[in-house]
PDB file of C-alpha atoms in Angstrom:
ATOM      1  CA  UNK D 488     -18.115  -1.292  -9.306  1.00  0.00           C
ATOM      2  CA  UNK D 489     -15.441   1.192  -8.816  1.00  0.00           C
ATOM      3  CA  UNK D 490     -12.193   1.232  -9.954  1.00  0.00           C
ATOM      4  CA  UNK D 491      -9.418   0.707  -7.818  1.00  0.00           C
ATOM      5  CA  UNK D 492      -6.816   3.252  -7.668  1.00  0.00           C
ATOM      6  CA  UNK D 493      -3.121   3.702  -5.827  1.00  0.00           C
ATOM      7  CA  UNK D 494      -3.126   5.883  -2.799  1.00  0.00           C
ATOM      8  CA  UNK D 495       0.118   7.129  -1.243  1.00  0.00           C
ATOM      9  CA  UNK D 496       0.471   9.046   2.029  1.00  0.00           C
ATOM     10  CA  UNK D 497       3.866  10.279   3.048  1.00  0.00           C
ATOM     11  CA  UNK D 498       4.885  12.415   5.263  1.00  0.00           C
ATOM     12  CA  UNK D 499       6.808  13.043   8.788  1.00  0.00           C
ATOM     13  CA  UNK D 500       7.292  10.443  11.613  1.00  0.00           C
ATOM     14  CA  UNK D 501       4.679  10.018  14.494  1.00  0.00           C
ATOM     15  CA  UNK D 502       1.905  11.930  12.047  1.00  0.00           C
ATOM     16  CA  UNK D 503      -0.649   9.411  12.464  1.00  0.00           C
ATOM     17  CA  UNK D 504       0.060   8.664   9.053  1.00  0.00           C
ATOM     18  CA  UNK D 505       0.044   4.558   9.612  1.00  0.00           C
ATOM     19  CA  UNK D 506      -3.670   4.712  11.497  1.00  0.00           C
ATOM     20  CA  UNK D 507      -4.734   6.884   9.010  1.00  0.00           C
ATOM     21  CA  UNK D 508      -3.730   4.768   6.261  1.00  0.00           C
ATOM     22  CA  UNK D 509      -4.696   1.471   8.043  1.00  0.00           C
ATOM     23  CA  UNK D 510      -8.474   2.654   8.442  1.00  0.00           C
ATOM     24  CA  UNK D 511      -8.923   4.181   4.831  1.00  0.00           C
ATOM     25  CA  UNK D 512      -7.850   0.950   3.157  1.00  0.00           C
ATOM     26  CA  UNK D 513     -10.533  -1.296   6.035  1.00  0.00           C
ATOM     27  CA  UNK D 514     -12.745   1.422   4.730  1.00  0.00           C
ATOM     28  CA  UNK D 515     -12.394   0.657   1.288  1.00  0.00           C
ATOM     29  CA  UNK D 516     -11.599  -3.178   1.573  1.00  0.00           C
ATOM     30  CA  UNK D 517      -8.040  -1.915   0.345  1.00  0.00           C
ATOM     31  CA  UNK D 518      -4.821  -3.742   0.543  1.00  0.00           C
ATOM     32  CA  UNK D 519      -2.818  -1.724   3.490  1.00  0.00           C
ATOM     33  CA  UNK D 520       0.872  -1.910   3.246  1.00  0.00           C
ATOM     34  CA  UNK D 521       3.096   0.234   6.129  1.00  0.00           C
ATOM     35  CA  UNK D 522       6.281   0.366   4.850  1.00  0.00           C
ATOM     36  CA  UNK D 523       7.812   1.849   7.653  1.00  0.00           C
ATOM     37  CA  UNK D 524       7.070  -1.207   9.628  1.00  0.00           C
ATOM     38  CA  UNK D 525       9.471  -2.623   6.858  1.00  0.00           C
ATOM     39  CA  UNK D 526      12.396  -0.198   7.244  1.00  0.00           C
ATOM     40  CA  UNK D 527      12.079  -0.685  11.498  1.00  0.00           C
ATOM     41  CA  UNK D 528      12.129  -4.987  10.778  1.00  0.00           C
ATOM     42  CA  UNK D 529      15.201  -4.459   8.995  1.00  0.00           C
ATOM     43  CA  UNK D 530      16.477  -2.164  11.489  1.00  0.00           C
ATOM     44  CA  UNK D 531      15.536  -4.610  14.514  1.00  0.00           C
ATOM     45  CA  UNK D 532      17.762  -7.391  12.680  1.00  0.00           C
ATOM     46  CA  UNK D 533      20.729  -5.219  12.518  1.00  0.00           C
ATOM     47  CA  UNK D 534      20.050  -4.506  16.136  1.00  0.00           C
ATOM     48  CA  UNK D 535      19.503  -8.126  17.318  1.00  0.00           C
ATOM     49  CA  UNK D 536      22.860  -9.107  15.086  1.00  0.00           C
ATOM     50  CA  UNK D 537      25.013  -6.725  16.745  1.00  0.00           C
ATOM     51  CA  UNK D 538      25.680  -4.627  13.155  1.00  0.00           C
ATOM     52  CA  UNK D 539      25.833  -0.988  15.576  1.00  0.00           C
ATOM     53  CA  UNK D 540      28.274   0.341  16.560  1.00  0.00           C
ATOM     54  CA  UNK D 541      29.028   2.037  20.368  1.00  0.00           C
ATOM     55  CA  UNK D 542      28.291   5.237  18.224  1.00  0.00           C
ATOM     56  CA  UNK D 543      25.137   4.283  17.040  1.00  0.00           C
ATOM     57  CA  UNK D 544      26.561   3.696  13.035  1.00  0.00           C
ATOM     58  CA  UNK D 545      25.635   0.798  11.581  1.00  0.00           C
ATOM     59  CA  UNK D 546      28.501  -1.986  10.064  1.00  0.00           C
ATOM     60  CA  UNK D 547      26.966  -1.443   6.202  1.00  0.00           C
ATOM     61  CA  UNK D 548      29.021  -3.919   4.708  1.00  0.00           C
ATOM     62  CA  UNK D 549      27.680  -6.911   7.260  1.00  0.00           C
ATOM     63  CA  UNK D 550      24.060  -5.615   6.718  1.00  0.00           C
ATOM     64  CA  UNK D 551      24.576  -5.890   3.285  1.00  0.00           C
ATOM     65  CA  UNK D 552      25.818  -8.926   3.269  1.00  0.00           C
ATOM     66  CA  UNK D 553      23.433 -10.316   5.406  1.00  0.00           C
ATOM     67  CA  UNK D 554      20.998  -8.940   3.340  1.00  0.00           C
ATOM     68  CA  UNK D 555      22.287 -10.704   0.039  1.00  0.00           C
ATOM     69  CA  UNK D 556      22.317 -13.812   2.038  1.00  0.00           C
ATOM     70  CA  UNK D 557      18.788 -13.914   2.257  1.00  0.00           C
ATOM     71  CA  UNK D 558      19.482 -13.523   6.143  1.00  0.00           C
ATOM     72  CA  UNK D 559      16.265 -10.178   6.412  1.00  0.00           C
ATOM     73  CA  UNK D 560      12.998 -11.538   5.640  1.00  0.00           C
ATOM     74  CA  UNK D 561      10.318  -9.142   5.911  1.00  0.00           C
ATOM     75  CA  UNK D 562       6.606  -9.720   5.615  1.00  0.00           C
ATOM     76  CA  UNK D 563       3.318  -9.140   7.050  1.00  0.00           C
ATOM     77  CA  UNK D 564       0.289 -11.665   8.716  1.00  0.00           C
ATOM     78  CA  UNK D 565      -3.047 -10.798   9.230  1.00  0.00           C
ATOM     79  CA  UNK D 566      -3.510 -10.293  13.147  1.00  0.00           C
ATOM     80  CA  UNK D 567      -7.505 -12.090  13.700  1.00  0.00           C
ATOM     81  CA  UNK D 568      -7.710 -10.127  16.828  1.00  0.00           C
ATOM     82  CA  UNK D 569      -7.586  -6.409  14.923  1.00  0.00           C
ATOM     83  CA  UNK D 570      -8.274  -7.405  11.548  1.00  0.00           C
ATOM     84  CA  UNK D 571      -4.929  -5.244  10.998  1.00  0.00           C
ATOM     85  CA  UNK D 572      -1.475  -6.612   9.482  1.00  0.00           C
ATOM     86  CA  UNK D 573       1.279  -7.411  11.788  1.00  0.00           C
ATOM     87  CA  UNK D 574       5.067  -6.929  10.514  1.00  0.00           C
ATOM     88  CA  UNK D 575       7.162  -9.852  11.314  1.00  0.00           C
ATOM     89  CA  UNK D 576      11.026 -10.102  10.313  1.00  0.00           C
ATOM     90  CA  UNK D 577      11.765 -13.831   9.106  1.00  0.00           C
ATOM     91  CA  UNK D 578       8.213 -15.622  10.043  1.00  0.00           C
ATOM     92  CA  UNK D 579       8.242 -14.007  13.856  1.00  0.00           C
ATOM     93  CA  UNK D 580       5.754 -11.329  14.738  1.00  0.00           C
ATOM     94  CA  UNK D 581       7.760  -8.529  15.648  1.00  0.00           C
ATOM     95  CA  UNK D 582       5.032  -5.661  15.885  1.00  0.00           C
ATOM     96  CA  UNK D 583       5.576  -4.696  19.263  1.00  0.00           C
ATOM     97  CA  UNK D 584       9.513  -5.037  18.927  1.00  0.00           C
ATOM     98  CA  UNK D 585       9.998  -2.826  16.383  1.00  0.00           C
ATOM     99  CA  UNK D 586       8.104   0.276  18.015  1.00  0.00           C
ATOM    100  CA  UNK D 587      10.475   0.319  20.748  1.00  0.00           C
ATOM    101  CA  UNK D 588      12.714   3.670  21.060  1.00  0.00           C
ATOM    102  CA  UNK D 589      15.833   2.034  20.797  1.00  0.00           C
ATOM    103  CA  UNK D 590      14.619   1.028  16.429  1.00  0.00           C
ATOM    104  CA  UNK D 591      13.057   4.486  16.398  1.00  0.00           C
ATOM    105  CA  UNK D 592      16.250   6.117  16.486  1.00  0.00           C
ATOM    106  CA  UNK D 593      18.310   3.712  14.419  1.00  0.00           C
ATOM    107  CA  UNK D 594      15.676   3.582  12.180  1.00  0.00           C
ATOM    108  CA  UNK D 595      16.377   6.467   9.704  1.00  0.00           C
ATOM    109  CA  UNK D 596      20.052   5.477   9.431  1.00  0.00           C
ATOM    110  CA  UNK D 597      19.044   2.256   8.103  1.00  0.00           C
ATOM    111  CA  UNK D 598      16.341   3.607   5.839  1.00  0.00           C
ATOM    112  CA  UNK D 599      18.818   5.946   4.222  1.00  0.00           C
ATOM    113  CA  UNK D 600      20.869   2.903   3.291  1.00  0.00           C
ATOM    114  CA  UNK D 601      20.838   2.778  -0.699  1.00  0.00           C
ATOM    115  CA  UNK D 602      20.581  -0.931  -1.039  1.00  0.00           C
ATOM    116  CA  UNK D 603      18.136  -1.299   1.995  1.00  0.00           C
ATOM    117  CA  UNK D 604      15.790   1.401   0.024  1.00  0.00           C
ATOM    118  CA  UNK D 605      16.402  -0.417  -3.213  1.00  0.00           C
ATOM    119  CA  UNK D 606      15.084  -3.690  -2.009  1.00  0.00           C
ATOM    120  CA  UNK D 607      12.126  -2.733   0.195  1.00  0.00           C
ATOM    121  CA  UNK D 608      10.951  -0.461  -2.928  1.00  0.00           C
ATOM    122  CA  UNK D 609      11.311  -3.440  -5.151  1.00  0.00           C
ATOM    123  CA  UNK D 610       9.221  -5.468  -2.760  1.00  0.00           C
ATOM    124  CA  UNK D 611       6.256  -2.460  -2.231  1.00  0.00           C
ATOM    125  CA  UNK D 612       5.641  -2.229  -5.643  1.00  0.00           C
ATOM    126  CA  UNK D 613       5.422  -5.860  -6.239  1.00  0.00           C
ATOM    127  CA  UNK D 614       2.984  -5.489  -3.613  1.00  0.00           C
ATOM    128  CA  UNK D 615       1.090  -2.188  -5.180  1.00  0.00           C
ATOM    129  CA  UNK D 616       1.065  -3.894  -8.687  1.00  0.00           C
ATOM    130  CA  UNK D 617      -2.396  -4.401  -9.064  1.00  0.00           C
ATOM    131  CA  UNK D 618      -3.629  -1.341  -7.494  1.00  0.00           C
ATOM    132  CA  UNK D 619      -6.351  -0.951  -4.478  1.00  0.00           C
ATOM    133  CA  UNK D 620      -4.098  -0.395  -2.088  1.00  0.00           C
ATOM    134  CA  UNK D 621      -3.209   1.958   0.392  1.00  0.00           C
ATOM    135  CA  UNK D 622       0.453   2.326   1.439  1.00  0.00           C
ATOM    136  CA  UNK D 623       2.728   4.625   3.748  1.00  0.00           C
ATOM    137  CA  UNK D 624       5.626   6.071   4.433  1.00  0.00           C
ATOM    138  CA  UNK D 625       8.235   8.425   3.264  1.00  0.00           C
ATOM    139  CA  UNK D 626       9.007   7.962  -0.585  1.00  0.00           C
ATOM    140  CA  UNK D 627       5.904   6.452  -2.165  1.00  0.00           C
ATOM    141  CA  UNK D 628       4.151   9.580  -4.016  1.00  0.00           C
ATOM    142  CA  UNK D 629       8.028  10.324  -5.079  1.00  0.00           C
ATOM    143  CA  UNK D 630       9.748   6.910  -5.873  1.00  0.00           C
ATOM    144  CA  UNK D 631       7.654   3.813  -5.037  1.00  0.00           C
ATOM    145  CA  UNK D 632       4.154   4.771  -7.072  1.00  0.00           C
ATOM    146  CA  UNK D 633       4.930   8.147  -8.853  1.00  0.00           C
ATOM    147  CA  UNK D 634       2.198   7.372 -10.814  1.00  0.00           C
ATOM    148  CA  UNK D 635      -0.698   6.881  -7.531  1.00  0.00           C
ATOM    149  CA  UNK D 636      -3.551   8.218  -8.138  1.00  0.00           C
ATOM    150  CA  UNK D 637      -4.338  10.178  -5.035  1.00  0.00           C
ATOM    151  CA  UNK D 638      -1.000  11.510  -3.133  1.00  0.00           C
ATOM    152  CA  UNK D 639      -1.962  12.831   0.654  1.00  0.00           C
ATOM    153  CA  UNK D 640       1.710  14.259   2.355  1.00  0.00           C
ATOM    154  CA  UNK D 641       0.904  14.502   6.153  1.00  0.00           C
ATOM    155  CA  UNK D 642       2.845  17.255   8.483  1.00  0.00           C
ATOM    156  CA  UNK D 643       2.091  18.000  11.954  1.00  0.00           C
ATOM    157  CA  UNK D 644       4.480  20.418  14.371  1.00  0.00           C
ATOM    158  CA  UNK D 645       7.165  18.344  15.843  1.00  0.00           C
ATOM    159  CA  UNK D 646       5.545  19.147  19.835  1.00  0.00           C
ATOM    160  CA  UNK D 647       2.577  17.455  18.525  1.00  0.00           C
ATOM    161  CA  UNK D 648       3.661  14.537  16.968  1.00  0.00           C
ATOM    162  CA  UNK D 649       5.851  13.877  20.075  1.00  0.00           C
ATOM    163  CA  UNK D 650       3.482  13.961  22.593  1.00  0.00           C
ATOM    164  CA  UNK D 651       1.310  11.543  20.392  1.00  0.00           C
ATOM    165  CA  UNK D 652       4.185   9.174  20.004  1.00  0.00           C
ATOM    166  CA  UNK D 653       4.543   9.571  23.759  1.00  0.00           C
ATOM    167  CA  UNK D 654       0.916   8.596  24.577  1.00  0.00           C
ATOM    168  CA  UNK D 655       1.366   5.862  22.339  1.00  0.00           C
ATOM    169  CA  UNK D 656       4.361   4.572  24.309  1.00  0.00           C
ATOM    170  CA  UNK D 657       3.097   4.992  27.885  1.00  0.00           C
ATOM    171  CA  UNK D 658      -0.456   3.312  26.094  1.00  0.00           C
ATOM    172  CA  UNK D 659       1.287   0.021  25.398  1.00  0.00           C
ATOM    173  CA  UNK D 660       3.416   0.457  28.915  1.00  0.00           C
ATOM    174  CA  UNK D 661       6.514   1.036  27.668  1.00  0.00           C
ATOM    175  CA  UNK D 662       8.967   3.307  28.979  1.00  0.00           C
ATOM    176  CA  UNK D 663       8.710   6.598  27.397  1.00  0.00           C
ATOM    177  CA  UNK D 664      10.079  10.620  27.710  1.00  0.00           C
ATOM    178  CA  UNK D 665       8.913  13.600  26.382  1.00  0.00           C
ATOM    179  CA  UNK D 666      12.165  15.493  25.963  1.00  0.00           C
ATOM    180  CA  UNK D 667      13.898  12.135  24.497  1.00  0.00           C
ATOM    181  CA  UNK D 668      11.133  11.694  22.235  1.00  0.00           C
ATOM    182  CA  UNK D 669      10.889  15.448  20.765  1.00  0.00           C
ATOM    183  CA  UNK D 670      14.389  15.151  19.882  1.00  0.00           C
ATOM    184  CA  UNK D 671      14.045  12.082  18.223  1.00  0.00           C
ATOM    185  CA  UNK D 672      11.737  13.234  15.897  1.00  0.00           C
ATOM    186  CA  UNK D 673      13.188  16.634  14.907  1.00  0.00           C
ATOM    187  CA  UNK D 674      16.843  13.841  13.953  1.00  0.00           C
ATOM    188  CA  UNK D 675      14.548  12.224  12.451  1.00  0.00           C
ATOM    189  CA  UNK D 676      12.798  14.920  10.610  1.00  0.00           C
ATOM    190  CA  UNK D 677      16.706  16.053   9.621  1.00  0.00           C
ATOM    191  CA  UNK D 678      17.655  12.438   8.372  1.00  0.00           C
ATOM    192  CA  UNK D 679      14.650  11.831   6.412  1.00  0.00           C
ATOM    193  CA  UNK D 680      14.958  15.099   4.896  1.00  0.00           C
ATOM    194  CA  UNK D 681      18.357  15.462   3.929  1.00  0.00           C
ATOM    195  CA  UNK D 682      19.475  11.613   3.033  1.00  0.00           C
ATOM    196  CA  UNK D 683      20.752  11.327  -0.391  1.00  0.00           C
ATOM    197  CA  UNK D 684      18.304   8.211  -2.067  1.00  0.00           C
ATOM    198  CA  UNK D 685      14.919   8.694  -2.072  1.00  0.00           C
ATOM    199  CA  UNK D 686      14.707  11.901   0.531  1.00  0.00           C
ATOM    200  CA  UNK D 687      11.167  12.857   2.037  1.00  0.00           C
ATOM    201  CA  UNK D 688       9.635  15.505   0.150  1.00  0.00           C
ATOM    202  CA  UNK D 689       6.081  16.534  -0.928  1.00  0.00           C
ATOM    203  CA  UNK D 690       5.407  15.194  -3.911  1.00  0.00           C
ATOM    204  CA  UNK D 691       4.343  17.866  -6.629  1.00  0.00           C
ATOM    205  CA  UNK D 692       1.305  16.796  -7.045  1.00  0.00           C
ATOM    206  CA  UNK D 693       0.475  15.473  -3.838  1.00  0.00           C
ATOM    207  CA  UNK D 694      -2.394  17.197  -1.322  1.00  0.00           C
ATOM    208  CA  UNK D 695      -1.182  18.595   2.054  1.00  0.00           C
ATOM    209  CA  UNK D 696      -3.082  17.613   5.361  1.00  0.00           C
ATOM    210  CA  UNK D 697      -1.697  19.666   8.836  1.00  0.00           C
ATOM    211  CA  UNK D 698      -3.808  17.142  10.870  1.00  0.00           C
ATOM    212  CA  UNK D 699      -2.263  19.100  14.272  1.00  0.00           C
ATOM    213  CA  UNK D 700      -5.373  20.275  15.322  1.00  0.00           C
ATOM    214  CA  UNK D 701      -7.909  17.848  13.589  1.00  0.00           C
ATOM    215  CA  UNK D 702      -9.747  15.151  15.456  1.00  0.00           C
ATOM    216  CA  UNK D 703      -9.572  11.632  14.224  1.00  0.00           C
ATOM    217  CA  UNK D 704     -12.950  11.897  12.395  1.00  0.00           C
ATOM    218  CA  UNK D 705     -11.870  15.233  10.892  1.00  0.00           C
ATOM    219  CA  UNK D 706      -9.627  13.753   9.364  1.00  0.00           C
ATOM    220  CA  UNK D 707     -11.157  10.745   7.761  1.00  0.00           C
ATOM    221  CA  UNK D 708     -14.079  12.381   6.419  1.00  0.00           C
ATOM    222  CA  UNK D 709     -10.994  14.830   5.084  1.00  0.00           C
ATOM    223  CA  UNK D 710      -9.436  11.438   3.695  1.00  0.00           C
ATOM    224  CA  UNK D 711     -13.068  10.188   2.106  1.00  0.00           C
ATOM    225  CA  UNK D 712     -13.756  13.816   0.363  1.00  0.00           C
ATOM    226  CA  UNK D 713     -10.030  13.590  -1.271  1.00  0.00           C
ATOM    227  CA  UNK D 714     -10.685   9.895  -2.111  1.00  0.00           C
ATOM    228  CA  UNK D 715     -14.126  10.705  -3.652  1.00  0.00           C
ATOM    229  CA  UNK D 716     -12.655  13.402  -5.714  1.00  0.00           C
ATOM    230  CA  UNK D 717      -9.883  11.012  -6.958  1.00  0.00           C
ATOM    231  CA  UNK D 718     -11.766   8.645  -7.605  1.00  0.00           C
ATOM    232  CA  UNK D 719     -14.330  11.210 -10.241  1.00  0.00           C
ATOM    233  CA  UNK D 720     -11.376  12.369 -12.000  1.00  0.00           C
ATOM    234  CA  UNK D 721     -10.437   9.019 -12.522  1.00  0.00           C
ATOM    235  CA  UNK D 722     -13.331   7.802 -13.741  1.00  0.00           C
TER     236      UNK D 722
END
């Protein structure tokens, strides 16, 4: 029997990087844990509780607050239909909800939030304690599991990733725009870079993948070599 091991992919927004990460661990029977999904819940709550401003800045003080009160639950159920989890904010299924454009660019604001970070870190590695599991996002090769055994950092150019989170959109019928969406990412791609806790960088020691141009079976048998190799050195 093999050993399980910690594998952390982080990189940019709309990289594929939660698909990616959802079919390695069904490959593997590994735990799959999308943290982003976690960041958007809490984001959604602030939304639905009226804690933005007309400027888009968020009232810190009442999401914190709310957040010591116990108000932000956020957890995941197994969906039967896809075999895949679904991310609900306090016992409601808000997977579709949370996709929307209006969380994807409040999102990062929220995320950058040092107490918000500090409690959805404490909660992923409770999660990640006893390894075989597969988690993604921005921080986890650098802050959540430093320690993972196999660190992937996924980058794609921002035209790419937009038009995929575009296709996305207009798949599920909801309303979506090119030029809206490219410029979310690239704030994005600024505010995830540049936030003070927990910032997304490459880990050291993680392994680049530019899936731009790859097809989706490039890149898993990509994902299976790097796992394979990980797994060797491990043993």
């Amino acid at each position: 029997m093999e050993k399980k091991i910690t594998i952390a992919i982080d990189g940019f927004s709309s990289c594929g990087k939660s698909t990616m990460a959802k079919d390695l661990a069904r490959e593997l029977g590994y735990i799959y844990v999308d943290t982003g999904a976690m960041y958007r819940c809490v984001t959604l709550f602030a939304l639905r509780s009226g804690l933005f401003d007309g400027d888009g800045e968020v009232n810190v003080p009442g999401l914190e607050r709310a957040m010591n009160e116990g108000l932000v639950n956020v957890s995941f159920a197994l969906n039967a239909s896809t075999g895949r989890p679904d991310a609900c904010l306090n016992g409601e299924v808000v997977e579709k909800e949370i996709r929307s454009m209006e969380v994807s660019g409040c999102v990062s604001k929220v995320a950058a939030l040092p107490f918000v970070r500090k409690a959805m870190v404490e909660q992923q590695q409770a999660m990640g304690k006893n390894k075989g599991i597969v988690m993604d996002g921005r921080d986890i090769g650098t802050t959540v599991f430093p320690d993972a055994e196999l660190k992937i950092f996924v980058t794609a150019s921002p035209n790419v990733r937009a038009q995929r989170r575009y296709d996305e959109l207009q798949a599920k019928g909801m309303p979506a725009d090119f030029d809206d969406i490219l410029k979310n990412v690239e704030e994005r791609d600024y505010i995830d870079s540049h936030r003070e806790v927990s910032p997304l960088r490459k880990a050291s020691d993680a392994i680049e993948l530019d899936n731009s141009n790859m097809t989706i079976a490039e890149q898993k048998a990509w994902l299976m070599e790097k796992y394979r190799e990980a797994i060797i050195i491990g043993v």
